[in-house]
Coordinates of N, CA and C in Angstrom, one line a residue:
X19 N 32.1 -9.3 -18.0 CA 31.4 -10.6 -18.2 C 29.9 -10.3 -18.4
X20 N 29.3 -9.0 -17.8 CA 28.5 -9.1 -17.3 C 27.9 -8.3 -18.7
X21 N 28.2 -7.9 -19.8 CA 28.5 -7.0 -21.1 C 28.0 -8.2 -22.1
X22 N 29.2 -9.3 -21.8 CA 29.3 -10.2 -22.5 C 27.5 -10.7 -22.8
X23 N 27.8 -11.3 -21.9 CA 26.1 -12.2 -21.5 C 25.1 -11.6 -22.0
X24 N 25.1 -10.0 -21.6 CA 23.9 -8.7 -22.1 C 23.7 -9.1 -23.7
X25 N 25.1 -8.9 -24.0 CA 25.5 -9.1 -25.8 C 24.8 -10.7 -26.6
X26 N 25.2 -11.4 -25.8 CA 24.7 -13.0 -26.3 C 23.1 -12.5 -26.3
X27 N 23.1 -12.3 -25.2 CA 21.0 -12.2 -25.0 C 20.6 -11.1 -26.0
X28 N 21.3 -10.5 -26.1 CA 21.0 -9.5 -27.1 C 20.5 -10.0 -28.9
X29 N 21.7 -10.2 -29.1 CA 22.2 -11.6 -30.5 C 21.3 -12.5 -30.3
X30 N 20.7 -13.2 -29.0 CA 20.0 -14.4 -29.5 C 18.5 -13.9 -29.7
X31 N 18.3 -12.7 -28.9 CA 16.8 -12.0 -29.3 C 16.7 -11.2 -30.9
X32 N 17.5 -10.7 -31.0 CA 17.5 -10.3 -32.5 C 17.6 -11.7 -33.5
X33 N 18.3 -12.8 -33.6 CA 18.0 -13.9 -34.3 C 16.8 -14.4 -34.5
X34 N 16.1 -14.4 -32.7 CA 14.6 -14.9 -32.6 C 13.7 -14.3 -33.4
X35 N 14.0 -12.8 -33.2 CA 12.7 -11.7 -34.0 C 12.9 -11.9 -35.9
X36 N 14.2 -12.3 -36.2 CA 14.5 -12.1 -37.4 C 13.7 -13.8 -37.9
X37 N 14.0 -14.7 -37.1 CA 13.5 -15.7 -37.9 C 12.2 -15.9 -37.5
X38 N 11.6 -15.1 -36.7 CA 10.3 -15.0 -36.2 C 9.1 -14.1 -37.2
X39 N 10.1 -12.7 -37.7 CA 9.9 -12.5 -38.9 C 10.2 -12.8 -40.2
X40 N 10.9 -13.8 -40.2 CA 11.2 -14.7 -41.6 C 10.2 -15.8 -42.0
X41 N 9.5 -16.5 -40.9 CA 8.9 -17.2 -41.0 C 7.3 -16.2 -41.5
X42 N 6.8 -15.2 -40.5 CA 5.3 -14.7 -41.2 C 5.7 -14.5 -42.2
X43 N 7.0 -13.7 -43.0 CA 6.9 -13.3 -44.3 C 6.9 -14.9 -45.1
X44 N 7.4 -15.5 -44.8 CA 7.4 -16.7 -45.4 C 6.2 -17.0 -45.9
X45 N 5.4 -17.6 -44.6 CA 3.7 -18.1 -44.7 C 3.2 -17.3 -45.5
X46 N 3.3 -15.7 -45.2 CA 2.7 -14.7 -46.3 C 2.8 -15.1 -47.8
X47 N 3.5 -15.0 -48.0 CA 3.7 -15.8 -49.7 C 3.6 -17.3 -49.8
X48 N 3.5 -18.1 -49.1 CA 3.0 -19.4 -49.2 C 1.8 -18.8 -49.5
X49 N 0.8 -18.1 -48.8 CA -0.5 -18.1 -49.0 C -0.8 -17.2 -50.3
X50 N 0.0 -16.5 -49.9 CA -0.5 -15.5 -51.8 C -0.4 -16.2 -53.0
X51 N 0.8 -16.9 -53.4 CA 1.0 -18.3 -54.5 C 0.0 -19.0 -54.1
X52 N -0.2 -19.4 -53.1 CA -1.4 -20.5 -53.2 C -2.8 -19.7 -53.6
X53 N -3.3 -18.9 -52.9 CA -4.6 -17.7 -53.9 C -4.2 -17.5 -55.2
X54 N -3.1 -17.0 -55.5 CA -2.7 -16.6 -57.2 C -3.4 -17.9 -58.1
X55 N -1.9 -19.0 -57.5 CA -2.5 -20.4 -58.1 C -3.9 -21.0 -58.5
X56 N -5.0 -20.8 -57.2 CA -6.0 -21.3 -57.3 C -6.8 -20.1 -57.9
X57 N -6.7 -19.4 -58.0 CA -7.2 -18.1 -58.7 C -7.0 -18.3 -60.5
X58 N -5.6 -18.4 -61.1 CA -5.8 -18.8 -62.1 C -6.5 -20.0 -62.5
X59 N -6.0 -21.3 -61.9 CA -6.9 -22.6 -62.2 C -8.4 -22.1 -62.5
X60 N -9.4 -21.4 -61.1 CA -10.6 -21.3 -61.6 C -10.1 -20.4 -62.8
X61 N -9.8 -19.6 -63.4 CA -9.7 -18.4 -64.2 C -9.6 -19.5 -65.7
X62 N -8.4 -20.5 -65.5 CA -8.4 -21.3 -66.6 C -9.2 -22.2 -66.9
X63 N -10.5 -22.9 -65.9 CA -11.3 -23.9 -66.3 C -12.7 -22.9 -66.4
X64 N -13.1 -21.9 -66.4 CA -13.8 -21.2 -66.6 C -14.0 -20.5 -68.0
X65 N -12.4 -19.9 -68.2 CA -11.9 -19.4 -69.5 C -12.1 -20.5 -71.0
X66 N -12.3 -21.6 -70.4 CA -11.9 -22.9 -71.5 C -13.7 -23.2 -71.8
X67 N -14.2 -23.2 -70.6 CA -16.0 -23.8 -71.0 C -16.5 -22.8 -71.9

């Protein structure tokens, strides 16, 4: 029983770290597309004047 429980707690800490790390990689590329993005816009209203 006492395996069992070990095993759950186990499984529920590896899910936590995994979506714990899913989410910074996430935000990471939220923020890079948003720099890229705003990066070309100036790049394109600069490139045009």
């Amino acid at each position: 029983m006492a395996s069992t429980v070990r095993r759950l707690g186990y499984a529920m800490y590896t899910l936590n770290w995994m979506m714990t790390m899913k989410s910074k990689l996430a935000s990471c590329c939220l923020f890079q597309t948003t720099v890229e993005a705003e990066g070309s816009r100036l790049w394109w209203r600069h490139g045009k004047s």
